[in-house]
Short mmCIF file of C-alpha atoms and ligand atoms in Angstrom, two decimals:
data_model
loop_
_atom_site.label_atom_id
_atom_site.label_comp_id
_atom_site.label_asym_id
_atom_site.label_seq_id
_atom_site.Cartn_x
_atom_site.Cartn_y
_atom_site.Cartn_z
CA MET N 4 32.90 36.02 -30.25
CA SER N 5 31.25 33.30 -32.33
CA GLU N 6 28.35 32.23 -30.14
CA LYS N 7 24.87 33.58 -30.85
CA PRO N 8 24.06 36.86 -29.08
CA ILE N 9 21.75 36.63 -26.08
CA HIS N 10 19.57 39.71 -25.80
CA LEU N 11 17.74 41.12 -22.80
CA PHE N 12 14.19 40.94 -24.18
CA VAL N 13 12.81 39.12 -27.20
CA PRO N 14 9.00 38.93 -27.16
CA THR N 15 7.22 35.81 -28.34
CA PHE N 16 4.05 36.16 -30.38
CA ARG N 17 1.89 33.22 -31.46
CA VAL N 18 2.05 34.53 -35.00
CA ASP N 19 -0.65 32.56 -36.81
CA GLU N 20 -3.17 32.92 -34.00
CA THR N 21 -2.39 36.61 -33.68
CA LEU N 22 -2.67 37.23 -37.41
CA ALA N 23 -6.03 35.43 -37.45
CA ALA N 24 -7.23 37.67 -34.61
CA ILE N 25 -6.10 40.81 -36.45
CA ARG N 26 -7.68 39.51 -39.64
CA GLU N 27 -11.07 39.27 -37.91
CA CYS N 28 -10.86 42.98 -37.11
CA LEU N 29 -9.92 43.84 -40.67
CA GLU N 30 -12.61 41.63 -42.20
CA CYS N 31 -15.40 42.99 -40.07
CA GLY N 32 -14.12 46.53 -40.59
CA TRP N 33 -13.66 47.48 -36.93
CA THR N 34 -10.12 48.31 -35.87
CA GLY N 35 -10.84 51.13 -33.41
CA LEU N 36 -12.29 51.60 -29.94
CA GLY N 37 -14.93 49.03 -28.96
CA PHE N 38 -15.32 45.47 -30.36
CA ARG N 39 -12.09 43.74 -29.32
CA THR N 40 -11.17 46.44 -26.77
CA LEU N 41 -14.36 45.50 -24.89
CA ASP N 42 -13.59 41.79 -25.24
CA PHE N 43 -10.09 42.32 -23.90
CA GLU N 44 -11.33 44.41 -20.98
CA ALA N 45 -13.75 41.61 -20.07
CA ALA N 46 -11.04 38.95 -20.45
CA TRP N 47 -8.64 40.98 -18.29
CA ARG N 48 -11.26 41.42 -15.56
CA GLU N 49 -11.99 37.73 -15.62
CA TYR N 50 -8.32 36.73 -15.52
CA THR N 51 -7.26 39.15 -12.77
CA GLY N 52 -10.47 39.31 -10.77
CA LEU N 53 -10.16 43.12 -10.79
CA PRO N 54 -13.60 44.75 -10.85
CA HIS N 55 -12.92 47.31 -13.61
CA ALA N 56 -10.57 47.63 -16.56
CA HIS N 57 -10.29 50.16 -19.34
CA PHE N 58 -7.99 49.56 -22.31
CA LEU N 59 -5.64 52.39 -23.31
CA THR N 60 -2.81 53.26 -25.68
CA SER N 61 -0.17 52.82 -22.98
CA ALA N 62 0.53 52.58 -19.27
CA THR N 63 1.90 56.11 -19.45
CA ALA N 64 -1.54 57.29 -20.59
CA GLY N 65 -3.11 55.21 -17.81
CA LEU N 66 -0.89 56.65 -15.11
CA HIS N 67 -1.62 60.15 -16.37
CA LEU N 68 -5.37 59.49 -16.22
CA ALA N 69 -5.00 57.93 -12.76
CA TRP N 70 -3.58 61.18 -11.37
CA ARG N 71 -5.98 63.37 -13.31
CA LEU N 72 -9.03 61.52 -12.01
CA LEU N 73 -7.85 61.21 -8.42
CA ALA N 74 -6.93 64.92 -8.38
CA GLU N 75 -10.41 65.77 -9.69
CA ALA N 76 -12.17 63.40 -7.29
CA ASP N 77 -10.33 64.64 -4.21
CA GLY N 78 -9.87 68.29 -5.15
CA TRP N 79 -6.07 68.27 -5.12
CA LYS N 80 -4.20 71.47 -5.94
CA PRO N 81 -1.04 72.02 -7.99
CA GLY N 82 1.90 71.62 -5.63
CA ASP N 83 0.29 68.73 -3.74
CA GLU N 84 2.73 65.88 -3.25
CA VAL N 85 2.95 62.24 -4.23
CA ILE N 86 5.53 59.92 -2.69
CA THR N 87 7.20 57.89 -5.39
CA THR N 88 10.29 55.86 -6.22
CA PRO N 89 13.37 57.16 -8.01
CA LEU N 90 14.13 53.64 -9.31
CA THR N 91 11.68 53.45 -12.18
CA PHE N 92 11.08 54.31 -15.80
CA VAL N 93 10.54 58.05 -16.09
CA SER N 94 6.89 57.57 -17.14
CA THR N 95 6.02 56.90 -13.50
CA ASN N 96 7.18 60.34 -12.45
CA HIS N 97 6.57 62.42 -15.60
CA VAL N 98 2.82 61.88 -15.29
CA LEU N 99 2.86 63.58 -11.88
CA LEU N 100 4.37 66.65 -13.48
CA TYR N 101 1.69 66.59 -16.22
CA GLU N 102 -0.79 67.24 -13.40
CA GLY N 103 1.26 69.79 -11.45
CA LEU N 104 1.87 67.29 -8.65
CA VAL N 105 5.26 67.21 -6.93
CA PRO N 106 7.14 63.90 -6.89
CA VAL N 107 8.68 63.39 -3.45
CA PHE N 108 11.18 60.57 -3.66
CA ALA N 109 11.33 57.87 -1.00
CA ASP N 110 14.06 55.25 -0.84
CA VAL N 111 13.87 51.60 -1.85
CA ASP N 112 14.63 48.48 0.19
CA GLU N 113 16.41 45.26 -0.78
CA THR N 114 13.50 44.34 -3.11
CA LEU N 115 14.29 47.56 -5.07
CA CYS N 116 10.70 48.67 -4.45
CA LEU N 117 9.62 51.46 -2.08
CA ASP N 118 10.62 51.00 1.54
CA PRO N 119 7.60 51.55 3.85
CA ALA N 120 9.77 53.21 6.54
CA SER N 121 11.14 55.72 4.05
CA VAL N 122 7.63 56.39 2.70
CA ALA N 123 6.36 57.02 6.24
CA GLU N 124 9.16 59.53 6.83
CA ARG N 125 8.23 61.50 3.74
CA ILE N 126 4.54 61.99 4.60
CA GLY N 127 3.82 65.67 5.16
CA PRO N 128 0.83 68.04 5.17
CA ARG N 129 0.66 68.18 1.35
CA THR N 130 1.07 64.44 0.74
CA ARG N 131 -1.96 63.10 -1.11
CA ALA N 132 -0.87 59.72 -2.40
CA VAL N 133 1.82 57.12 -2.87
CA CYS N 134 2.84 55.56 -6.18
CA PHE N 135 4.21 52.04 -5.78
CA VAL N 136 6.10 50.41 -8.66
CA GLY N 137 6.26 46.61 -8.63
CA LEU N 138 9.73 46.52 -10.18
CA GLY N 139 10.22 43.55 -12.45
CA GLY N 140 6.90 42.14 -11.22
CA ASN N 141 7.99 41.97 -7.57
CA PRO N 142 5.32 43.16 -5.09
CA GLY N 143 8.09 43.99 -2.60
CA ARG N 144 6.53 45.38 0.60
CA TYR N 145 3.49 46.70 -1.22
CA ARG N 146 1.08 45.44 1.45
CA GLU N 147 2.78 47.40 4.22
CA ILE N 148 2.55 50.50 2.07
CA ARG N 149 -1.12 49.76 1.34
CA ASP N 150 -1.78 49.56 5.10
CA LEU N 151 0.16 52.77 5.70
CA CYS N 152 -1.89 54.56 3.01
CA ARG N 153 -5.11 53.33 4.61
CA GLU N 154 -3.99 54.49 8.06
CA ARG N 155 -2.91 57.91 6.83
CA GLY N 156 -5.81 58.49 4.41
CA LEU N 157 -3.60 58.55 1.31
CA ARG N 158 -4.51 57.32 -2.15
CA LEU N 159 -2.46 54.45 -3.54
CA VAL N 160 -1.60 54.08 -7.22
CA LEU N 161 0.07 50.88 -8.33
CA ASP N 162 2.33 51.23 -11.34
CA ALA N 163 1.87 47.62 -12.39
CA ALA N 164 3.59 48.04 -15.75
CA HIS N 165 5.68 44.92 -14.99
CA MET N 166 2.98 43.03 -13.08
CA ALA N 167 0.78 41.28 -15.63
CA GLY N 168 0.38 37.88 -14.01
CA THR N 169 1.87 38.74 -10.60
CA TRP N 170 -0.10 37.06 -7.81
CA GLN N 171 0.27 37.24 -4.06
CA ASP N 172 -1.57 34.72 -1.91
CA GLY N 173 -3.92 34.03 -4.80
CA VAL N 174 -4.80 37.68 -5.47
CA HIS N 175 -3.71 39.40 -8.67
CA ALA N 176 -1.65 42.57 -8.27
CA GLY N 177 -3.79 45.68 -8.10
CA GLY N 178 -6.88 44.39 -6.36
CA ASP N 179 -6.42 46.56 -3.28
CA ALA N 180 -5.03 49.77 -4.80
CA ASP N 181 -7.21 52.77 -5.67
CA VAL N 182 -6.01 52.21 -9.19
CA ALA N 183 -3.58 49.86 -10.89
CA VAL N 184 -2.09 50.47 -14.32
CA PHE N 185 -0.63 47.73 -16.51
CA SER N 186 1.57 47.95 -19.60
CA PHE N 187 1.21 45.78 -22.69
CA GLN N 188 4.06 47.52 -24.50
CA ALA N 189 6.13 45.54 -27.02
CA VAL N 190 8.49 43.76 -24.60
CA LYS N 191 6.28 43.35 -21.55
CA ASN N 192 5.08 39.95 -20.27
CA LEU N 193 1.82 40.44 -22.15
CA PRO N 194 3.10 42.11 -25.30
CA SER N 195 0.97 43.90 -27.88
CA ALA N 196 2.82 46.65 -29.73
CA ASP N 197 1.85 49.47 -27.39
CA ALA N 198 -1.10 49.40 -25.01
CA GLY N 199 -2.06 49.59 -21.35
CA MET N 200 -4.93 49.01 -18.93
CA ILE N 201 -6.24 51.20 -16.14
CA CYS N 202 -8.09 49.40 -13.35
CA PHE N 203 -9.88 51.62 -10.84
CA SER N 204 -11.37 50.07 -7.76
CA GLU N 205 -14.33 52.51 -7.83
CA GLU N 206 -17.01 52.02 -10.47
CA ARG N 207 -17.63 55.78 -10.74
CA LEU N 208 -13.99 56.42 -11.66
CA ASP N 209 -14.07 53.60 -14.21
CA ALA N 210 -17.09 55.24 -15.86
CA GLU N 211 -15.31 58.62 -15.78
CA VAL N 212 -12.07 57.34 -17.26
CA ARG N 213 -13.90 56.04 -20.32
CA LYS N 214 -14.85 59.63 -21.10
CA TRP N 215 -11.45 61.07 -20.21
CA SER N 216 -9.72 58.67 -22.58
CA TRP N 217 -11.99 59.72 -25.46
CA LEU N 218 -11.64 63.50 -25.41
CA GLY N 219 -14.34 63.98 -22.77
CA ILE N 220 -17.07 62.64 -25.08
CA ASN N 221 -19.74 60.83 -23.11
CA LYS N 222 -20.66 58.16 -25.67
CA ASP N 223 -18.10 56.23 -27.67
CA THR N 224 -18.41 55.60 -31.42
CA TYR N 225 -18.86 51.87 -30.97
CA SER N 226 -21.87 52.17 -28.66
CA ARG N 227 -23.22 54.92 -30.90
CA THR N 228 -22.91 52.61 -33.89
CA HIS N 229 -24.03 49.40 -32.24
CA GLY N 230 -26.14 50.63 -29.34
CA GLU N 231 -29.85 51.29 -29.06
CA GLY N 232 -31.57 54.57 -29.64
CA VAL N 233 -31.84 57.36 -32.15
CA TYR N 234 -30.00 60.68 -32.37
CA LYS N 235 -26.68 58.99 -31.78
CA TRP N 236 -24.86 62.18 -32.70
CA HIS N 237 -26.38 63.82 -29.63
CA TYR N 238 -23.51 63.11 -27.34
CA ASP N 239 -22.15 65.66 -24.92
CA VAL N 240 -18.56 66.73 -24.28
CA GLU N 241 -18.14 67.12 -20.56
CA HIS N 242 -14.56 68.39 -20.36
CA VAL N 243 -11.33 68.55 -22.33
CA GLY N 244 -10.27 64.91 -22.29
CA PHE N 245 -7.43 63.08 -24.02
CA LYS N 246 -7.17 60.68 -26.96
CA TYR N 247 -5.83 57.78 -24.93
CA HIS N 248 -8.22 54.89 -25.60
CA GLY N 249 -6.86 51.65 -27.06
CA ASN N 250 -7.83 50.10 -30.39
CA SER N 251 -9.08 46.70 -31.56
CA ILE N 252 -5.87 45.68 -33.34
CA MET N 253 -3.85 46.02 -30.13
CA ALA N 254 -6.64 44.35 -28.17
CA ALA N 255 -6.75 41.44 -30.63
CA ILE N 256 -2.99 40.91 -30.20
CA ALA N 257 -3.34 41.18 -26.42
CA LEU N 258 -6.29 38.75 -26.28
CA VAL N 259 -4.11 36.06 -27.85
CA ALA N 260 -1.16 36.90 -25.56
CA LEU N 261 -3.42 36.70 -22.49
CA ARG N 262 -4.24 33.06 -23.31
CA TYR N 263 -0.55 32.24 -22.83
CA LEU N 264 0.32 34.60 -19.97
CA GLU N 265 0.19 32.04 -17.14
CA GLU N 266 2.18 29.48 -19.11
CA ASP N 267 4.72 32.11 -20.22
CA ASN N 268 5.20 33.53 -16.73
CA ALA N 269 5.65 30.02 -15.32
CA ARG N 270 8.45 29.52 -17.84
CA ARG N 271 10.01 32.86 -16.85
CA ARG N 272 9.97 31.73 -13.23
CA GLU N 273 11.67 28.47 -14.20
CA LEU N 274 14.45 30.38 -15.94
CA ALA N 275 14.72 32.82 -13.02
CA ASP N 276 14.96 29.91 -10.57
CA ARG N 277 17.79 28.51 -12.67
CA TYR N 278 19.66 31.83 -12.49
CA ASP N 279 19.03 31.78 -8.74
CA ARG N 280 20.55 28.33 -8.37
CA LEU N 281 23.55 29.16 -10.55
CA LEU N 282 24.33 32.46 -8.83
CA ALA N 283 23.39 31.59 -5.24
CA GLY N 284 26.16 32.15 -2.75
CA HIS N 285 28.38 34.13 -5.14
CA PRO N 286 30.06 36.67 -2.87
CA ARG N 287 30.13 39.48 -5.49
CA ILE N 288 26.71 39.00 -7.06
CA ASP N 289 23.67 40.07 -5.02
CA ARG N 290 20.28 38.74 -6.02
CA VAL N 291 16.99 40.56 -5.41
CA PRO N 292 14.55 38.83 -3.02
CA MET N 293 10.95 38.36 -4.16
CA ALA N 294 8.09 39.18 -1.77
CA PRO N 295 7.03 36.22 0.41
CA GLY N 296 3.84 34.53 -0.77
CA SER N 297 4.20 36.07 -4.23
CA VAL N 298 4.13 34.42 -7.61
CA PRO N 299 5.86 37.22 -9.50
CA SER N 300 5.50 37.79 -13.23
CA ARG N 301 9.30 37.84 -13.44
CA HIS N 302 9.36 40.57 -16.01
CA LEU N 303 12.99 41.08 -14.95
CA TYR N 304 15.75 39.03 -13.39
CA GLN N 305 18.00 41.52 -11.61
CA VAL N 306 21.32 41.27 -9.81
CA LEU N 307 23.58 43.88 -8.25
CA VAL N 308 27.31 43.96 -8.89
CA ASP N 309 30.12 46.43 -8.32
CA GLU N 310 31.74 48.08 -11.37
CA ARG N 311 28.46 47.43 -13.18
CA ASP N 312 29.28 49.34 -16.38
CA GLU N 313 32.58 47.47 -16.86
CA VAL N 314 30.87 44.17 -16.08
CA ILE N 315 28.25 44.87 -18.77
CA VAL N 316 30.96 45.70 -21.33
CA GLU N 317 32.64 42.40 -20.45
CA LEU N 318 29.31 40.57 -20.87
CA ASN N 319 28.84 42.24 -24.27
CA ARG N 320 32.26 40.86 -25.28
CA ARG N 321 30.84 37.42 -24.52
CA GLY N 322 27.73 38.05 -26.64
CA VAL N 323 25.43 38.74 -23.68
CA TYR N 324 23.41 41.97 -23.75
CA PRO N 325 21.78 42.78 -20.42
CA GLY N 326 19.90 45.95 -19.43
CA VAL N 327 19.70 48.46 -16.58
CA HIS N 328 16.32 48.98 -14.89
CA TYR N 329 16.63 51.74 -13.88
CA ARG N 330 18.90 54.67 -13.29
CA ASP N 331 17.96 56.67 -10.22
CA ASN N 332 15.62 59.33 -11.62
CA THR N 333 17.20 62.00 -9.39
CA LEU N 334 20.25 61.75 -11.68
CA TYR N 335 18.15 63.37 -14.41
CA ARG N 336 18.00 67.14 -14.61
CA MET N 337 14.22 66.99 -14.35
CA TYR N 338 14.33 65.38 -10.92
CA ARG N 339 17.47 66.87 -9.39
CA HIS N 340 15.40 68.24 -6.51
CA GLY N 341 15.47 64.70 -5.07
CA GLU N 342 19.24 64.29 -5.37
CA GLY N 343 20.83 62.82 -2.24
CA THR N 344 17.51 61.87 -0.63
CA CYS N 345 17.54 58.17 -1.56
CA PRO N 346 21.01 56.69 -0.99
CA ARG N 347 19.95 53.04 -1.38
CA ALA N 348 18.27 53.77 -4.71
CA ARG N 349 21.41 55.60 -5.86
CA ARG N 350 23.63 52.71 -4.86
CA ALA N 351 21.30 50.22 -6.57
CA SER N 352 21.22 52.41 -9.67
CA GLU N 353 25.02 52.13 -9.89
CA ARG N 354 25.05 48.34 -9.38
CA ILE N 355 21.90 47.00 -11.00
CA VAL N 356 21.87 44.67 -14.03
CA SER N 357 18.88 42.98 -15.66
CA LEU N 358 19.99 39.65 -17.13
CA PRO N 359 18.36 38.35 -20.32
CA LEU N 360 14.99 36.80 -19.51
CA HIS N 361 12.49 35.81 -22.17
CA LEU N 362 10.76 32.82 -23.66
CA ARG N 363 13.29 32.14 -26.40
CA LEU N 364 16.01 31.33 -23.89
CA ASP N 365 16.72 27.73 -23.07
CA GLU N 366 18.60 26.25 -20.12
CA PRO N 367 22.02 26.30 -21.85
CA ASP N 368 21.50 30.02 -22.62
CA VAL N 369 20.85 30.75 -18.95
CA ASP N 370 23.92 28.70 -18.01
CA ARG N 371 25.98 30.67 -20.52
CA VAL N 372 24.77 34.04 -19.18
CA ALA N 373 25.42 33.02 -15.58
CA ALA N 374 28.92 31.72 -16.41
CA ALA N 375 29.68 34.90 -18.37
CA LEU N 376 28.52 37.02 -15.43
CA VAL N 377 30.70 35.11 -12.98
CA GLU N 378 33.71 35.56 -15.31
CA ALA N 379 32.97 39.24 -15.92
CA VAL N 380 32.67 39.92 -12.20
CA ALA N 381 35.94 38.05 -11.50
CA LEU N 382 37.68 40.23 -14.10
CA ARG N 383 36.08 43.62 -13.46
CA ALA N 384 34.88 43.55 -9.87
CA PRO N 385 37.13 41.06 -8.13
CA GLY N 386 36.64 42.73 -4.74
C1 PLP W 6 7.76 50.93 -14.37
C2 PLP W 6 7.13 51.43 -15.64
N1 PLP W 6 6.09 52.28 -15.56
C3 PLP W 6 5.48 52.73 -16.67
C4 PLP W 6 5.89 52.37 -17.92
C5 PLP W 6 5.19 52.93 -19.12
O1 PLP W 6 4.60 51.92 -19.89
P1 PLP W 6 4.13 52.21 -21.38
O2 PLP W 6 5.32 52.01 -22.26
O3 PLP W 6 3.06 51.20 -21.64
O4 PLP W 6 3.64 53.59 -21.43
C6 PLP W 6 6.96 51.48 -18.06
C7 PLP W 6 7.42 51.07 -19.40
O5 PLP W 6 8.48 50.53 -19.60
C8 PLP W 6 7.60 51.01 -16.89
O6 PLP W 6 8.64 50.17 -16.99
#
């Protein structure tokens, strides 16, 4: 194998611009909460049109706070249930356990996102909410699930970790959920090093989450330092909160990345369209349909093939290093209670492959990956 390796994810940072943005934080002496975190929150609200946004250390932290605040607001009890997908990163489901909520797994459809019919079947007397994951940036049948939640009086949390820059009919992902949580982790479409954003639809919950993310303290250090008034040390601590707020270095990196998000996602879609054209009609390679009317972020480009593990080994031999997003969570000891309840997710989990998709790929790279996949499938899963 002499050709250059093609990896799944390689983030692109505008290095000089990003270093200048970090430098500003260092020069003015403010690297923590406030300053650029506030600027980034404002920029994110303006870009997405979402009414509220609070910058955090990660999407995992955001999802945890989402459940904590909804449970508080609605008076949920330990043992109450949330319908969720087994085809996700474990963060999505771990945070339910942090709060004593029970993940009830529903199956996925051909978009690899939750299937509304399966969600409807799982609703029971203790169901309080649904968690929808926009896998790879695909909204799937999110809107049907939103309508179902409205009809049945359930809360809806959107795990939008992959959805920075996903639009549907001109609306950014998250606008109609009770809360949407985005990830700006190192390899996401809007990369920082590690950060996330929680976007509540209700103003009261946005105000609350700012305290919850800062140990329950009701006045942050930045407003105490820069705000009006005397006796700035006279803050109150309203409850035992968490140390989950983001910092200005991450926000400075993210502010630069946000300037390029639309352009970068458009390029991802171009590359994904090229994969689509090259793989269309292949009898042993199934592509994943995007939701109608959506302009997806294209965090992932996924296909389904038989003998997936062998196919990946064959791709590795050709210098192509794809990924698997994700293994059915009910395979993990933690979530065995859901085993056997989601056959389509299990089947997808055995067949799914994420092909390399990032901004350092060019057209010949995509052609090489697609050709390698076709060869690997012919060798390992000839049918
Ligand atoms: C679907 C999904 N949800 C949540 C997360 C957690 O994001 P973070 O790494 O920002 O905590 C990830 C991260 O990969 C993810 O893929």
